[in-house]
């Protein structure tokens, strides 16, 4: 009997019992990247030995962004010390930090003529400062080599060393500090088990308390089984932490090993979430199925800066009236 069962278990599953690959709706599909600009960006990243989250996280917008010479550089290697259920970045024991990385990021920004650059990283729980020192060095190298480039950083939560990490990075003076909440608190144990929702909120508060002029930004993925009112609550939590910019995009399952998509949220529903976020007072809102943390980041930064200037001018006019 046991032998027969083993034979059955090793046989291929009938066609109708195999897990079906989810069919993406039309509004999610994007063209494969083939343009000259894409190839040039890819070559530059290879030549300078730089990693990008565009590739490592299998971003659907890579063709469009790289064609326009926009790239999100991922520092501190390409191996993460955590294993989040939504993320396609490799997990394991990372290599030593590359001392040439800050200079190479600055060279890439100069060669691409970037007006705005986004710098992110893997989690480095193995480092005493969580990798904050490398963020500081990259920001300083960019300020030195490409002083007109505005700098946006997207950091991990620096678990256990958050306050000192945030303080050091804020002192270096990025223009935008992004840290994603990723999902609603209820889903953290399965989707983001290595992190804590309220610790991430505290990080965003800490940035503002250290330097109120640094724009703060955070994002969540939709389609993981969250409820509408839970998303509204996340918006309220972000506003209570004085977050300036919220991004909302559709979660896409990178491989069958990752959390599955519970729901493909329609463009109309994304637009409705966007309207609610604007009503709650965010300076900038990006809400669409293909929205990602750094998608159109440069244009969004310019609009956010203009929105803050208009808001300050209005408050000054009211005060002097």
Coordinates of C-alpha atoms in Angstrom, one line a residue:
X1 CA 0.0 0.0 0.0
X2 CA 2.8 2.4 1.0
X3 CA 4.6 1.7 -2.3
X4 CA 1.5 2.4 -4.4
X5 CA 1.0 5.7 -2.6
X6 CA 4.6 6.8 -3.3
X7 CA 4.1 5.9 -6.9
X8 CA 1.0 8.1 -7.1
X9 CA 2.6 11.0 -5.3
X10 CA 5.5 11.1 -7.8
X11 CA 3.2 11.0 -10.8
X12 CA 2.4 14.4 -12.5
X13 CA -0.8 15.9 -11.1
X14 CA -3.8 15.8 -13.5
X15 CA -4.0 19.0 -15.5
X16 CA -7.0 20.4 -13.6
X17 CA -5.3 19.9 -10.2
X18 CA -2.2 21.8 -11.0
X19 CA -2.0 25.3 -9.6
X20 CA -3.1 27.7 -12.3
X21 CA -1.0 30.7 -13.1
X22 CA -3.1 33.7 -12.3
X23 CA -4.1 35.6 -15.4
X24 CA -3.4 39.3 -15.1
X25 CA -6.1 41.8 -16.1
X26 CA -5.4 44.0 -19.2
X27 CA -4.6 47.0 -17.1
X28 CA -1.6 45.3 -15.5
X29 CA 0.2 44.1 -18.6
X30 CA 3.3 45.9 -19.8
X31 CA 5.5 45.5 -22.9
X32 CA 8.8 43.6 -22.5
X33 CA 11.8 46.0 -22.3
X34 CA 13.7 46.2 -25.6
X35 CA 14.6 49.9 -26.2
X36 CA 18.0 51.4 -26.8
X37 CA 17.7 53.5 -23.6
X38 CA 16.9 50.4 -21.6
X39 CA 20.0 48.6 -22.9
X40 CA 22.2 51.6 -22.2
X41 CA 21.0 51.9 -18.6
X42 CA 21.5 48.1 -18.1
X43 CA 25.1 48.3 -19.4
X44 CA 25.9 51.2 -17.2
X45 CA 24.7 49.4 -14.1
X46 CA 26.7 46.3 -15.0
X47 CA 29.9 48.3 -15.7
X48 CA 29.7 50.1 -12.4
X49 CA 28.7 46.8 -10.5
X50 CA 25.5 48.4 -9.2
X51 CA 22.3 46.6 -8.2
X52 CA 18.9 48.0 -8.9
X53 CA 15.6 47.2 -7.2
X54 CA 14.1 47.5 -10.7
X55 CA 15.7 44.2 -11.6
X56 CA 15.9 42.5 -8.2
X57 CA 12.3 43.1 -7.4
X58 CA 11.1 42.3 -11.0
X59 CA 9.4 45.7 -11.3
X60 CA 6.8 45.8 -14.2
X61 CA 7.8 49.4 -15.0
X62 CA 11.5 48.7 -15.7
X63 CA 11.2 49.1 -19.5
X64 CA 9.6 52.6 -19.3
X65 CA 11.9 53.8 -16.5
X66 CA 15.2 52.6 -17.9
X67 CA 14.3 53.9 -21.3
X68 CA 14.0 57.4 -19.7
X69 CA 17.3 56.8 -17.8
X70 CA 15.5 56.5 -14.4
X71 CA 16.8 53.8 -12.1
X72 CA 16.4 53.0 -8.4
X73 CA 19.9 52.0 -7.1
X74 CA 19.9 49.2 -4.5
X75 CA 23.0 49.6 -2.2
X76 CA 24.5 47.2 0.3
X77 CA 24.5 44.2 -2.1
X78 CA 21.7 42.1 -3.5
X79 CA 21.2 39.7 -0.6
X80 CA 18.7 40.5 2.2
X81 CA 18.8 39.3 5.8
X82 CA 15.0 39.0 5.8
X83 CA 12.5 36.9 3.9
X84 CA 9.3 38.9 3.3
X85 CA 6.5 37.0 1.6
X86 CA 6.0 39.6 -1.1
X87 CA 9.6 40.4 -2.1
X88 CA 11.7 38.9 -4.9
X89 CA 15.1 39.9 -3.5
X90 CA 17.4 37.0 -2.5
X91 CA 17.6 36.1 1.2
X92 CA 20.7 34.8 2.9
X93 CA 24.0 36.0 4.4
X94 CA 25.1 39.2 2.5
X95 CA 28.6 39.9 1.3
X96 CA 30.9 42.6 2.7
X97 CA 29.9 46.2 2.0
X98 CA 31.5 47.5 -1.2
X99 CA 33.6 50.6 -0.3
X100 CA 33.5 51.8 -3.9
X101 CA 29.7 51.8 -4.0
X102 CA 29.0 55.4 -3.0
X103 CA 31.4 56.7 -5.7
X104 CA 30.0 54.4 -8.3
X105 CA 26.4 55.6 -7.5
X106 CA 27.5 59.2 -8.0
X107 CA 29.3 58.3 -11.3
X108 CA 26.1 56.6 -12.5
X109 CA 24.0 59.7 -11.6
X110 CA 26.4 62.0 -13.4
X111 CA 26.6 59.8 -16.5
X112 CA 22.8 59.4 -16.7
X113 CA 22.3 63.1 -16.1
X114 CA 19.8 62.4 -13.3
X115 CA 17.8 65.3 -11.9
X116 CA 16.4 63.0 -9.2
X117 CA 17.8 59.7 -7.9
X118 CA 16.2 57.1 -5.7
X119 CA 18.5 55.0 -3.4
X120 CA 17.2 51.9 -1.6
X121 CA 18.8 48.9 0.0
X122 CA 18.3 45.4 1.2
X123 CA 17.8 44.8 5.0
X124 CA 21.2 44.4 6.6
X125 CA 20.5 43.2 10.1
X126 CA 24.0 41.8 10.2
X127 CA 25.6 45.3 10.3
X128 CA 26.0 47.2 13.6
X129 CA 24.3 50.3 12.1
X130 CA 21.9 48.4 9.8
X131 CA 23.7 49.9 6.8
X132 CA 22.8 53.6 7.7
X133 CA 26.5 54.6 7.3
X134 CA 26.5 53.5 3.6
X135 CA 23.3 55.6 3.0
X136 CA 25.2 58.6 4.5
X137 CA 28.3 58.0 2.3
X138 CA 26.1 57.7 -0.9
X139 CA 24.3 60.9 -0.1
X140 CA 27.6 62.8 0.5
X141 CA 29.1 61.4 -2.7
X142 CA 26.1 62.5 -4.7
X143 CA 26.1 66.0 -3.1
X144 CA 29.8 66.3 -4.1
X145 CA 29.6 64.9 -7.6
X146 CA 26.1 65.9 -8.8
X147 CA 25.1 68.8 -6.5
X148 CA 21.9 69.6 -8.5
X149 CA 20.5 66.1 -8.3
X150 CA 17.7 65.8 -5.7
X151 CA 18.0 62.7 -3.5
X152 CA 15.3 60.3 -2.4
X153 CA 16.1 57.4 -0.1
X154 CA 14.0 54.4 0.6
X155 CA 15.3 52.7 3.8
X156 CA 14.6 49.6 5.8
X157 CA 13.4 49.9 9.3
X158 CA 16.8 49.6 11.0
X159 CA 15.4 47.2 13.6
X160 CA 16.8 47.8 17.0
X161 CA 18.9 50.8 15.9
X162 CA 16.4 53.0 14.3
X163 CA 16.9 56.3 16.1
X164 CA 20.7 56.6 15.6
X165 CA 20.3 55.4 12.0
X166 CA 17.6 58.0 11.1
X167 CA 19.6 60.7 12.9
X168 CA 22.7 60.0 10.9
X169 CA 20.8 59.9 7.6
X170 CA 18.8 63.0 8.2
X171 CA 22.0 64.9 9.1
X172 CA 23.3 64.0 5.6
X173 CA 20.3 65.8 4.2
X174 CA 18.3 63.7 1.7
X175 CA 15.4 65.6 0.0
X176 CA 12.9 62.8 0.5
X177 CA 12.9 60.0 3.1
X178 CA 10.8 57.0 2.1
X179 CA 10.0 54.0 4.2
X180 CA 7.1 51.7 3.2
X181 CA 4.5 50.3 5.5
X182 CA 3.8 47.8 2.7
X183 CA 0.5 46.5 4.0
X184 CA -2.2 46.8 6.7
X185 CA -1.2 45.8 10.3
X186 CA -3.4 42.7 10.3
X187 CA -1.4 41.1 7.5
X188 CA 2.1 41.8 9.0
X189 CA 2.6 38.3 10.5
X190 CA 2.2 36.6 7.1
X191 CA 3.4 39.3 4.7
X192 CA 6.1 41.2 6.6
X193 CA 7.0 38.9 9.5
X194 CA 10.4 40.4 10.2
X195 CA 9.0 43.9 10.8
X196 CA 6.5 45.7 13.1
X197 CA 3.9 48.1 11.7
X198 CA 4.1 50.6 14.6
X199 CA 8.0 50.6 14.5
X200 CA 7.8 51.6 10.9
X201 CA 5.3 54.4 11.7
X202 CA 7.7 55.6 14.5
X203 CA 10.6 55.7 12.0
X204 CA 8.5 58.1 9.8
X205 CA 7.7 60.2 12.8
X206 CA 11.3 60.3 13.8
X207 CA 12.4 61.7 10.5
X208 CA 9.9 64.6 10.8
X209 CA 10.9 65.3 14.4
X210 CA 14.6 65.4 13.4
X211 CA 14.1 67.6 10.3
X212 CA 10.5 68.8 9.4
X213 CA 11.7 70.0 6.0
X214 CA 12.6 66.5 4.7
X215 CA 9.7 65.2 2.7
X216 CA 8.4 61.9 4.0
X217 CA 6.9 59.2 1.9
X218 CA 5.4 55.8 2.4
X219 CA 3.5 53.2 0.4
X220 CA 1.3 50.1 0.6
X221 CA 0.5 47.3 -1.8
X222 CA -3.1 46.4 -2.5
X223 CA -4.5 43.0 -3.4
X224 CA -3.2 41.0 -0.5
X225 CA -6.5 40.6 1.2
X226 CA -6.8 44.0 3.0
X227 CA -10.2 45.5 3.7
X228 CA -11.1 49.0 2.4
X229 CA -11.5 50.5 6.0
X230 CA -8.1 49.0 6.9
X231 CA -6.5 51.0 4.0
X232 CA -8.3 54.1 5.2
X233 CA -6.9 53.5 8.7
X234 CA -3.3 53.2 7.3
X235 CA -3.8 56.6 5.6
X236 CA -4.9 58.1 8.9
X237 CA -1.9 56.6 10.7
X238 CA 0.4 58.0 8.0
X239 CA -1.1 61.4 8.3
X240 CA -0.8 61.3 12.1
X241 CA 3.0 60.7 11.5
X242 CA 2.9 63.7 9.2
X243 CA 3.7 61.7 6.0
X244 CA 3.7 63.9 3.0
X245 CA 3.3 61.4 0.1
X246 CA 1.5 58.1 -0.1
X247 CA 1.9 55.5 -2.9
X248 CA -0.6 52.7 -3.5
X249 CA 0.0 50.0 -6.1
X250 CA -1.1 46.5 -7.0
X251 CA 0.8 43.6 -5.5
X252 CA 2.0 41.1 -8.1
X253 CA 3.2 37.7 -7.1
X254 CA 6.9 37.4 -8.2
X255 CA 7.1 33.6 -8.0
X256 CA 4.8 30.7 -6.9
X257 CA 6.7 30.6 -3.6
X258 CA 5.5 34.1 -2.6
X259 CA 2.2 35.3 -1.2
X260 CA -0.5 35.0 -3.7
X261 CA -2.6 37.8 -5.1
X262 CA -6.0 37.8 -3.4
X263 CA -7.5 40.4 -5.6
X264 CA -6.7 42.5 -8.7
X265 CA -7.8 46.0 -7.6
X266 CA -9.4 47.9 -10.5
X267 CA -8.1 51.3 -11.7
X268 CA -11.4 52.8 -10.6
X269 CA -10.9 51.6 -7.0
X270 CA -7.3 52.9 -7.0
X271 CA -8.7 56.3 -8.2
X272 CA -11.2 56.3 -5.3
X273 CA -8.4 55.5 -2.8
X274 CA -6.4 58.3 -4.3
X275 CA -9.3 60.8 -3.8
X276 CA -9.7 59.8 -0.2
X277 CA -6.0 60.2 0.4
X278 CA -6.0 63.7 -1.0
X279 CA -9.0 64.6 1.2
X280 CA -7.0 63.4 4.2
X281 CA -4.3 66.0 3.5
X282 CA -1.4 64.3 1.8
X283 CA 0.7 66.7 -0.3
X284 CA 1.2 64.1 -3.0
X285 CA -0.7 60.9 -3.9
X286 CA 0.1 58.2 -6.4
X287 CA -2.5 55.5 -6.7
X288 CA -2.8 53.1 -9.6
X289 CA -2.2 49.4 -10.4
X290 CA 1.3 50.0 -11.7
X291 CA 2.3 52.6 -9.1
X292 CA 5.6 51.6 -7.3
X293 CA 7.6 53.5 -4.7
X294 CA 9.9 55.2 -7.2
X295 CA 7.8 55.2 -10.3
X296 CA 7.8 58.8 -11.7
X297 CA 9.6 59.8 -8.5
X298 CA 11.2 62.9 -10.0
X299 CA 8.0 64.3 -11.4
X300 CA 6.2 63.5 -8.2
X301 CA 8.9 65.3 -6.1
X302 CA 8.6 68.5 -8.2
X303 CA 4.8 68.5 -7.7
X304 CA 5.1 67.8 -4.0
X305 CA 7.6 70.6 -3.6
X306 CA 5.3 73.0 -5.4
X307 CA 2.3 71.8 -3.3
X308 CA 4.3 72.6 -0.1
X309 CA 5.3 76.0 -1.3
X310 CA 1.7 76.8 -2.3
X311 CA 0.5 75.6 1.2
X312 CA 3.1 77.7 3.0
X313 CA 2.3 80.8 1.0
X314 CA -1.4 80.4 1.8
X315 CA -0.7 80.0 5.5
X316 CA 1.5 83.1 5.5
X317 CA -1.2 85.1 3.7
X318 CA -3.7 84.0 6.2
X319 CA -1.4 84.9 9.1
X320 CA -0.7 88.4 7.8
X321 CA -4.4 89.2 6.9

